[in-house]
């Protein structure tokens, strides 16, 4: 779903607390787009790297007499030699006209309607040029657009010209239009030069553009890390000061952006940058949780490092696994506390998970769909300690074994538990059955002694009682 259909925001704090300045002049007055058309011989963008669906839809629109371009992140990424995540098309055709042209298409979005066009298994998003009517000279919203008292746009549903559309985009490097027929890049705001000099520059007055949509602050940090660009000085300057505005962004939109940060392949750099700009505490609840409650920084940086590596190798990453890891320290602390108070290890773990889930429901806004994976990964951890009888075999067959195993390895790597356990499981998985049998622990410490001796250590749990609680015993 396009960013501009997600503006609805909640308002809590008056803007003058964040900045004393009065800031309502229309930013569009300060920008005069000047078109420069860049030919193939200069930009060298290889048309074959564009999704055939995006090219076809753009050419079909042009053939039907409309103006149509590939726009935004895809053009930027191709110029930087990166693989675009998605392809967006922009046109002067209205949603109904686009819909009428493509049999396999549907109009989506209520406030700002756009069209999804399908070719085979591919989908491209086609939107109509957006208008420039924003706040007027007195800072009042026009009939079509509504901004709150902070300047944040609540609704933005006006169609416009290409020159107007370009000014509504966030950064100059995201405002290039590519015509696949003529192989031309249309550059109104010197975005091409900024790509070449690796400068991330916001379009218009930085203060005002962040107030319109504070998510742009996070986009700046993510894109700078992902594209290896420097945030231009004027673009970077108000970021720290405006950070509190992020609190008014709807939690689901904030969550989406935080997830993008965590899964962009450069999460470690982003998190470090967020910290250095003062965007870490009291701002993004999930990141705040990572910073304050996870004393074990090593575990977190290992998790982010391995996530970055997986994303960069184009391997899949499960957000449920990631959240399980980011919140693990909270579970561990609560688990230990309960055991220290005399609770048995498995019920203690179970209650620790329950408490954490309840607390995070209020604070972290992690969608419920991730709950099951997180809880399962956590609850399976003690089962890796059961290395006798049929237990290891049963664990291997568990549908979530792989995730729980990877998680356990991270715990070993961070030094939380003994690496010997990780090595044993690594070997056990790959061994032949006869070898597996010989690896099994035969003389486990009698139940009572073990329980008493390890009462205060969450990681060294009572394997006998866990085995019998989590699965059938042999
Ligand atoms: P990526 O897809 O790699 O996350 P992107 O720039 O393509 O980066 P999208 O969310 O796909 O991000 O957005 C497509 C385009 O829409 C952007 O390139 C930009 O022109 C515009 N855009 C996205 N978000 C905003 C925003 N918050 N404010 C203004 N323009 C935006
Ligand atoms: Mg994109």
Coordinates of C-alpha atoms and ligand atoms in Angstrom, one line a residue:
X1 CA 0.0 0.0 0.0
X2 CA 1.4 3.4 -1.0
X3 CA 2.7 5.6 1.7
X4 CA 0.4 8.5 1.0
X5 CA -2.7 6.4 1.8
X6 CA -1.5 6.0 5.4
X7 CA -1.4 9.5 6.8
X8 CA -4.1 9.2 9.5
X9 CA -2.5 10.2 12.7
X10 CA -3.2 10.7 16.4
X11 CA -2.3 14.0 18.0
X12 CA -1.0 14.4 21.5
X13 CA 1.5 17.2 21.8
X14 CA 1.4 20.8 20.6
X15 CA 4.2 21.4 18.1
X16 CA 5.6 24.6 19.9
X17 CA 6.9 22.2 22.6
X18 CA 9.1 20.6 20.0
X19 CA 10.1 23.7 18.0
X20 CA 9.3 27.3 18.8
X21 CA 9.2 28.2 15.1
X22 CA 6.0 29.0 13.2
X23 CA 6.3 26.9 10.2
X24 CA 3.2 26.9 8.1
X25 CA 4.3 28.6 4.8
X26 CA 3.7 26.3 1.9
X27 CA 6.9 24.5 1.2
X28 CA 6.0 24.1 -2.5
X29 CA 6.4 27.8 -2.9
X30 CA 10.1 27.4 -2.2
X31 CA 10.7 24.8 -4.8
X32 CA 10.8 25.4 -8.5
X33 CA 11.1 22.1 -10.4
X34 CA 13.3 22.4 -13.4
X35 CA 13.2 19.5 -15.8
X36 CA 16.4 18.0 -17.1
X37 CA 16.0 14.9 -19.4
X38 CA 18.9 12.5 -19.1
X39 CA 19.5 10.3 -22.1
X40 CA 20.6 6.6 -22.1
X41 CA 24.2 7.5 -23.1
X42 CA 24.6 9.4 -19.9
X43 CA 22.6 7.3 -17.3
X44 CA 23.3 3.8 -18.9
X45 CA 20.3 2.2 -17.0
X46 CA 19.8 -1.3 -18.4
X47 CA 16.1 -1.7 -19.4
X48 CA 16.4 -5.5 -19.0
X49 CA 16.8 -5.1 -15.3
X50 CA 13.3 -3.7 -15.0
X51 CA 10.5 -6.2 -14.3
X52 CA 8.8 -7.0 -17.6
X53 CA 5.5 -6.3 -15.9
X54 CA 6.5 -2.8 -15.0
X55 CA 7.7 -2.1 -18.5
X56 CA 4.6 -3.6 -20.1
X57 CA 2.2 -1.6 -18.0
X58 CA 4.1 1.6 -18.5
X59 CA 4.2 1.1 -22.3
X60 CA 0.5 0.1 -22.4
X61 CA -0.5 3.3 -20.6
X62 CA 1.6 5.3 -23.0
X63 CA 0.1 3.6 -26.0
X64 CA -3.3 4.4 -24.7
X65 CA -2.3 8.1 -24.9
X66 CA -1.4 8.7 -21.2
X67 CA 1.9 9.8 -19.8
X68 CA 3.5 7.1 -17.7
X69 CA 6.8 6.5 -16.0
X70 CA 8.5 4.1 -13.6
X71 CA 9.2 6.2 -10.5
X72 CA 10.8 6.3 -7.1
X73 CA 12.9 3.6 -5.4
X74 CA 13.2 1.4 -8.4
X75 CA 14.8 4.0 -10.6
X76 CA 17.1 5.0 -7.7
X77 CA 18.1 1.4 -7.0
X78 CA 18.8 0.6 -10.7
X79 CA 21.1 3.6 -11.0
X80 CA 22.9 2.4 -7.9
X81 CA 23.3 -1.1 -9.3
X82 CA 20.9 -2.5 -6.7
X83 CA 18.0 -4.9 -7.2
X84 CA 14.7 -3.0 -6.7
X85 CA 12.3 -4.4 -4.1
X86 CA 9.2 -3.3 -6.0
X87 CA 8.3 -1.2 -9.1
X88 CA 6.0 1.8 -8.9
X89 CA 4.4 3.4 -11.9
X90 CA 3.0 6.9 -12.0
X91 CA 0.7 8.3 -14.7
X92 CA -1.8 11.0 -15.5
X93 CA -4.5 8.4 -16.0
X94 CA -7.1 8.3 -13.3
X95 CA -7.7 5.1 -11.3
X96 CA -10.9 4.2 -13.2
X97 CA -9.0 4.8 -16.5
X98 CA -6.2 2.6 -15.5
X99 CA -8.6 -0.1 -14.3
X100 CA -10.4 0.0 -17.6
X101 CA -7.1 -0.6 -19.5
X102 CA -6.0 -3.7 -17.6
X103 CA -8.1 -6.8 -17.2
X104 CA -6.2 -8.1 -14.2
X105 CA -6.3 -5.0 -12.1
X106 CA -8.0 -3.7 -9.0
X107 CA -8.4 -0.3 -7.4
X108 CA -7.2 -0.2 -3.8
X109 CA -7.2 2.4 -1.1
X110 CA -10.1 4.6 0.0
X111 CA -8.6 8.0 0.5
X112 CA -6.0 7.9 -2.2
X113 CA -7.0 5.4 -4.7
X114 CA -4.4 3.6 -6.8
X115 CA -4.4 0.5 -8.9
X116 CA -2.7 -2.9 -8.6
X117 CA -2.0 -4.4 -12.0
X118 CA -1.1 -8.1 -12.2
X119 CA 0.9 -9.8 -14.9
X120 CA 1.5 -13.5 -14.2
X121 CA 2.6 -13.7 -10.6
X122 CA 3.9 -10.1 -10.6
X123 CA 2.1 -7.1 -9.4
X124 CA 2.9 -3.4 -10.0
X125 CA 1.4 -0.4 -8.3
X126 CA 0.1 2.3 -10.6
X127 CA -0.8 5.7 -9.1
X128 CA -2.0 8.9 -10.5
X129 CA 0.2 12.0 -10.2
X130 CA -0.6 13.6 -6.8
X131 CA -1.5 17.3 -6.5
X132 CA 0.4 20.0 -4.8
X133 CA -2.4 21.7 -3.0
X134 CA -1.2 21.6 0.6
X135 CA -1.5 24.2 3.3
X136 CA -2.1 27.7 1.9
X137 CA -0.1 30.8 2.7
X138 CA -1.8 31.1 6.1
X139 CA -1.0 27.6 7.0
X140 CA -4.6 26.4 6.6
X141 CA -5.5 23.1 5.0
X142 CA -7.1 23.2 1.6
X143 CA -10.5 21.5 1.3
X144 CA -8.8 18.4 0.0
X145 CA -6.0 18.1 2.4
X146 CA -6.0 18.2 6.1
X147 CA -3.1 18.8 8.4
X148 CA -3.1 18.7 12.1
X149 CA -1.7 21.5 14.3
X150 CA 1.8 20.0 14.0
X151 CA 1.6 20.3 10.2
X152 CA 1.2 16.6 9.8
X153 CA -0.9 15.6 6.8
X154 CA -4.0 13.6 7.7
X155 CA -5.5 13.4 4.3
X156 CA -3.9 13.9 0.9
X157 CA -6.2 13.0 -1.9
X158 CA -5.7 15.4 -4.7
X159 CA -4.6 14.4 -8.2
X160 CA -2.2 16.8 -10.0
X161 CA 0.5 17.3 -12.6
X162 CA 3.9 15.6 -12.8
X163 CA 5.6 18.8 -11.6
X164 CA 3.3 18.8 -8.5
X165 CA 3.8 15.1 -7.9
X166 CA 7.6 15.4 -7.8
X167 CA 7.4 17.9 -5.0
X168 CA 5.3 15.6 -2.8
X169 CA 7.9 12.9 -2.8
X170 CA 10.4 12.6 0.1
X171 CA 14.0 12.7 -1.1
X172 CA 15.5 14.0 -4.4
X173 CA 16.9 10.5 -5.2
X174 CA 13.4 9.1 -4.9
X175 CA 12.0 11.6 -7.4
X176 CA 13.3 10.4 -10.7
X177 CA 11.0 9.3 -13.5
X178 CA 12.1 6.7 -16.0
X179 CA 10.5 6.3 -19.5
X180 CA 11.3 2.8 -20.7
X181 CA 10.2 3.6 -24.3
X182 CA 12.6 6.5 -24.8
X183 CA 15.0 5.3 -22.2
X184 CA 15.0 8.7 -20.6
X185 CA 15.2 9.8 -17.0
X186 CA 13.2 12.9 -16.2
X187 CA 14.9 14.7 -13.3
X188 CA 13.1 17.8 -11.9
X189 CA 15.1 18.3 -8.6
X190 CA 18.7 17.3 -9.3
X191 CA 18.1 13.8 -7.9
X192 CA 20.4 12.3 -10.5
X193 CA 23.4 14.4 -9.3
X194 CA 22.5 13.5 -5.7
X195 CA 22.6 9.8 -6.6
X196 CA 26.0 10.3 -8.2
X197 CA 27.4 12.2 -5.2
X198 CA 25.5 9.8 -2.7
X199 CA 23.7 12.6 -0.9
X200 CA 20.3 12.0 0.7
X201 CA 18.5 15.3 0.4
X202 CA 14.9 15.9 1.4
X203 CA 12.7 17.8 -1.0
X204 CA 11.6 21.2 0.3
X205 CA 12.0 22.6 3.8
X206 CA 13.2 19.7 6.0
X207 CA 11.4 20.9 9.2
X208 CA 8.1 21.1 7.3
X209 CA 8.5 17.8 5.4
X210 CA 9.2 15.9 8.6
X211 CA 6.3 17.5 10.3
X212 CA 4.0 16.5 7.5
X213 CA 5.1 12.9 7.8
X214 CA 7.5 12.0 10.7
X215 CA 8.1 8.6 9.1
X216 CA 10.4 10.4 6.7
X217 CA 12.8 10.7 9.6
X218 CA 13.1 6.9 9.8
X219 CA 13.1 6.6 6.1
X220 CA 16.1 9.0 6.0
X221 CA 18.1 6.8 8.4
X222 CA 17.1 3.5 6.7
X223 CA 17.8 4.7 3.1
X224 CA 21.1 6.3 4.1
X225 CA 22.3 3.0 5.6
X226 CA 20.9 0.9 2.8
X227 CA 22.2 3.1 -0.1
X228 CA 25.4 4.0 1.7
X229 CA 24.6 7.7 1.3
X230 CA 25.3 10.6 3.5
X231 CA 22.3 12.5 4.8
X232 CA 22.9 16.1 3.7
X233 CA 23.5 18.5 6.5
X234 CA 20.2 20.5 6.3
X235 CA 18.2 17.3 5.9
X236 CA 19.9 15.8 9.0
X237 CA 19.8 18.9 11.2
X238 CA 16.2 18.9 12.6
X239 CA 16.0 15.1 13.1
X240 CA 17.0 15.0 16.8
X241 CA 14.7 17.9 17.6
X242 CA 11.7 16.4 15.8
X243 CA 12.0 12.9 17.1
X244 CA 9.1 13.3 19.6
X245 CA 6.8 13.7 16.6
X246 CA 7.1 10.0 15.9
X247 CA 5.0 9.3 19.0
X248 CA 2.0 10.6 17.1
X249 CA 2.3 8.3 14.2
X250 CA -0.2 5.5 14.2
X251 CA 1.4 2.5 15.9
X252 CA 0.8 0.2 12.9
X253 CA 2.6 2.5 10.5
X254 CA 5.5 2.9 13.0
X255 CA 5.7 -0.8 13.3
X256 CA 5.9 -1.3 9.5
X257 CA 8.7 1.2 9.3
X258 CA 10.6 -0.4 12.3
X259 CA 10.2 -3.7 10.6
X260 CA 11.6 -2.3 7.4
X261 CA 14.6 -1.0 9.4
X262 CA 15.2 -4.4 11.0
X263 CA 14.9 -6.2 7.7
X264 CA 16.7 -3.9 5.3
X265 CA 20.0 -5.7 5.6
X266 CA 21.6 -2.9 7.4
X267 CA 19.9 -3.0 10.8
X268 CA 23.1 -2.8 12.8
X269 CA 24.1 0.5 11.1
X270 CA 20.5 1.8 11.4
X271 CA 20.3 1.1 15.1
X272 CA 23.6 2.7 15.7
X273 CA 22.5 5.7 13.7
X274 CA 19.2 5.9 15.6
X275 CA 21.1 5.9 18.8
X276 CA 23.6 8.5 17.8
X277 CA 20.8 10.9 16.7
X278 CA 18.9 10.4 20.0
X279 CA 16.1 8.5 18.3
X280 CA 16.4 5.5 20.5
X281 CA 14.8 6.1 23.8
X282 CA 11.2 6.8 24.6
X283 CA 10.5 7.0 20.9
X284 CA 10.3 3.6 19.1
X285 CA 8.9 1.3 21.7
X286 CA 10.4 -1.8 20.3
X287 CA 13.9 -0.3 20.0
X288 CA 13.5 1.2 23.4
X289 CA 12.9 -2.3 24.8
X290 CA 16.0 -3.6 23.0
X291 CA 18.1 -0.8 24.5
X292 CA 16.9 -0.8 28.1
X293 CA 15.7 -4.2 29.0
X294 CA 18.1 -6.3 27.0
X295 CA 21.2 -5.8 29.1
X296 CA 22.8 -8.5 27.0
X297 CA 23.8 -6.2 24.1
X298 CA 26.0 -8.9 22.7
X299 CA 23.0 -11.1 22.0
X300 CA 21.1 -8.3 20.3
X301 CA 24.1 -7.3 18.1
X302 CA 24.5 -11.0 17.2
X303 CA 20.8 -11.2 16.2
X304 CA 21.0 -8.0 14.1
X305 CA 24.3 -9.2 12.6
X306 CA 22.9 -12.6 11.6
X307 CA 19.7 -11.0 10.3
X308 CA 21.7 -8.5 8.2
X309 CA 23.8 -11.3 6.8
X310 CA 20.7 -13.4 5.9
X311 CA 19.0 -10.5 4.2
X312 CA 22.1 -9.6 2.2
X313 CA 22.5 -13.2 1.1
X314 CA 18.8 -13.0 0.0
X315 CA 17.9 -15.7 2.6
X316 CA 14.5 -15.5 4.2
X317 CA 14.2 -14.0 7.7
X318 CA 11.3 -14.7 9.9
X319 CA 10.1 -11.5 11.7
X320 CA 8.7 -13.8 14.5
X321 CA 12.2 -15.2 15.1
X322 CA 13.6 -11.7 15.1
X323 CA 11.1 -10.5 17.7
X324 CA 11.6 -13.6 19.8
X325 CA 15.3 -12.8 19.8
X326 CA 14.9 -9.1 20.5
X327 CA 12.6 -9.8 23.5
X328 CA 14.5 -12.9 24.8
X329 CA 16.4 -11.0 27.5
X330 CA 13.1 -9.9 29.0
X331 CA 11.9 -13.5 29.2
X332 CA 15.1 -14.7 30.6
X333 CA 15.2 -12.2 33.4
X334 CA 11.6 -12.9 34.4
X335 CA 12.2 -16.7 34.2
X336 CA 15.3 -16.5 36.5
X337 CA 13.4 -14.3 38.9
X338 CA 10.5 -16.7 39.2
X339 CA 12.9 -19.6 39.7
X340 CA 14.8 -17.7 42.3
X341 CA 11.5 -17.3 44.1
X342 CA 11.1 -21.1 44.1
X343 CA 9.0 -21.8 41.1
X344 CA 9.7 -24.9 39.0
X345 CA 11.6 -24.1 35.8
X346 CA 8.9 -25.0 33.2
X347 CA 6.0 -23.3 34.8
X348 CA 8.3 -20.4 35.6
X349 CA 9.2 -20.1 31.9
X350 CA 5.6 -20.4 30.9
X351 CA 4.6 -17.6 33.3
X352 CA 7.5 -15.4 32.2
X353 CA 6.4 -15.7 28.6
X354 CA 2.8 -14.9 29.5
X355 CA 3.8 -11.8 31.5
X356 CA 6.1 -10.6 28.7
X357 CA 3.4 -11.1 26.1
X358 CA 0.9 -9.1 28.1
X359 CA 3.4 -6.3 28.8
X360 CA 4.5 -6.1 25.2
X361 CA 0.9 -6.1 23.9
X362 CA 0.5 -2.7 25.5
X363 CA 3.9 -1.3 24.5
X364 CA 5.4 -2.8 21.4
X365 CA 2.5 -3.2 19.0
X366 CA 3.9 -6.3 17.6
X367 CA 1.0 -7.7 15.6
X368 CA -0.6 -10.8 17.1
X369 CA 0.3 -12.9 14.1
X370 CA 3.8 -13.2 15.4
X371 CA 2.8 -14.3 19.0
X372 CA 2.6 -18.1 18.2
X373 CA 6.1 -18.3 16.6
X374 CA 7.7 -16.3 19.4
X375 CA 6.2 -18.3 22.2
X376 CA 7.0 -21.6 20.5
X377 CA 10.7 -20.7 20.0
X378 CA 11.0 -19.6 23.6
X379 CA 9.1 -22.6 25.1
X380 CA 11.3 -25.0 23.1
X381 CA 14.5 -23.7 24.5
X382 CA 14.7 -26.0 27.6
X383 CA 14.0 -29.0 25.5
X384 CA 17.5 -28.8 24.0
X385 CA 18.8 -29.8 27.5
X386 CA 17.0 -33.2 27.3
X387 CA 19.6 -35.4 25.6
X388 CA 18.5 -38.8 26.8
X389 CA 16.0 -41.4 25.6
X390 CA 13.7 -40.4 22.7
X391 CA 13.5 -36.7 23.6
X392 CA 16.2 -35.5 21.1
X393 CA 14.6 -37.5 18.3
X394 CA 11.2 -36.0 19.1
X395 CA 12.6 -32.5 19.2
X396 CA 14.2 -33.0 15.8
X397 CA 10.8 -33.8 14.3
X398 CA 9.2 -30.7 15.7
X399 CA 8.0 -28.4 12.9
X400 CA 9.6 -25.4 14.5
X401 CA 12.9 -27.3 15.3
X402 CA 15.0 -25.2 12.9
X403 CA 14.0 -21.9 14.3
X404 CA 14.3 -23.0 17.9
X405 CA 17.7 -24.6 17.1
X406 CA 19.0 -21.4 15.4
X407 CA 17.8 -19.5 18.4
X408 CA 19.6 -21.8 20.8
X409 CA 22.8 -21.4 18.7
X410 CA 22.6 -17.6 19.1
X411 CA 22.3 -18.1 22.9
X412 CA 25.5 -20.2 22.8
X413 CA 27.3 -17.7 20.6
X414 CA 26.4 -14.8 22.9
X415 CA 27.9 -16.8 25.9
X416 CA 24.5 -17.2 27.6
X417 CA 24.7 -20.9 27.5
X418 CA 27.6 -23.4 27.0
X419 CA 28.7 -23.8 23.4
X420 CA 29.0 -27.5 24.1
X421 CA 25.2 -27.8 23.9
X422 CA 25.2 -26.1 20.5
X423 CA 28.0 -28.4 19.2
X424 CA 26.2 -31.5 20.4
X425 CA 23.1 -30.6 18.6
X426 CA 25.0 -29.7 15.4
X427 CA 26.6 -33.1 15.5
X428 CA 23.5 -35.0 16.5
X429 CA 21.4 -33.6 13.6
X430 CA 23.8 -34.7 11.0
X431 CA 24.8 -38.1 12.5
X432 CA 23.6 -41.5 11.3
X433 CA 21.0 -43.2 13.6
X434 CA 23.6 -45.5 15.1
X435 CA 25.9 -42.6 15.9
X436 CA 23.0 -40.7 17.3
X437 CA 22.1 -43.5 19.7
X438 CA 25.7 -43.5 20.9
X439 CA 25.6 -39.8 21.6
X440 CA 22.6 -40.0 23.9
X441 CA 23.1 -39.3 27.6
X442 CA 22.5 -42.4 29.5
X443 CA 23.2 -41.6 33.1
X444 CA 21.3 -38.4 33.9
X445 CA 21.7 -36.9 37.3
X446 CA 18.8 -38.1 39.5
X447 CA 15.9 -35.7 39.4
X448 CA 16.0 -34.4 43.0
X449 CA 19.6 -33.5 43.2
X450 CA 19.7 -31.7 40.0
X451 CA 16.6 -29.7 40.8
X452 CA 17.9 -28.3 44.0
X453 CA 21.4 -27.6 42.7
X454 CA 20.3 -25.5 39.8
X455 CA 17.3 -23.8 41.1
X456 CA 18.6 -20.3 40.5
X457 CA 19.9 -20.8 37.0
X458 CA 17.3 -20.4 34.3
X459 CA 19.5 -21.9 31.6
X460 CA 20.3 -25.0 33.5
X461 CA 16.8 -26.2 33.9
X462 CA 15.5 -29.5 35.1
X463 CA 15.4 -31.6 32.0
X464 CA 13.3 -34.4 33.6
X465 CA 10.4 -32.2 34.5
X466 CA 10.6 -30.2 31.3
X467 CA 10.6 -33.3 29.2
X468 CA 7.6 -34.6 30.9
X469 CA 5.7 -31.3 30.6
X470 CA 6.5 -30.4 27.0
X471 CA 6.1 -33.7 25.4
X472 CA 5.4 -37.4 26.1
X473 CA 8.1 -39.1 28.0
X474 CA 9.5 -42.4 26.9
Ligands
LIG1 P1 12.2 0.8 -0.6 O1 11.1 0.2 -1.5 O2 13.6 0.4 -0.9 O3 11.8 0.8 0.8 P2 11.3 3.2 -1.8 O4 11.8 4.6 -1.9 O5 10.9 2.6 -3.1 O6 12.3 2.4 -0.9 P3 8.5 2.9 -1.2 O7 7.8 2.8 0.1 O8 8.4 1.8 -2.2 O9 10.0 3.2 -0.9 O10 7.9 4.2 -1.9 C1 8.0 4.5 -3.3 C2 8.2 6.0 -3.5 O11 7.1 6.7 -2.9 C3 9.5 6.6 -2.9 O12 10.6 6.4 -3.7 C4 9.1 8.1 -2.8 O13 9.2 8.7 -4.0 C5 7.6 8.0 -2.4 N1 7.5 7.9 -0.9 C6 7.5 6.9 -0.1 N2 7.3 7.2 1.2 C7 7.2 8.5 1.2 C8 6.9 9.5 2.2 N3 6.8 9.1 3.5 N4 6.8 10.8 1.9 C9 7.0 11.2 0.6 N5 7.2 10.3 -0.4 C10 7.3 9.0 -0.1
LIG2 MG1 10.0 0.8 -3.4

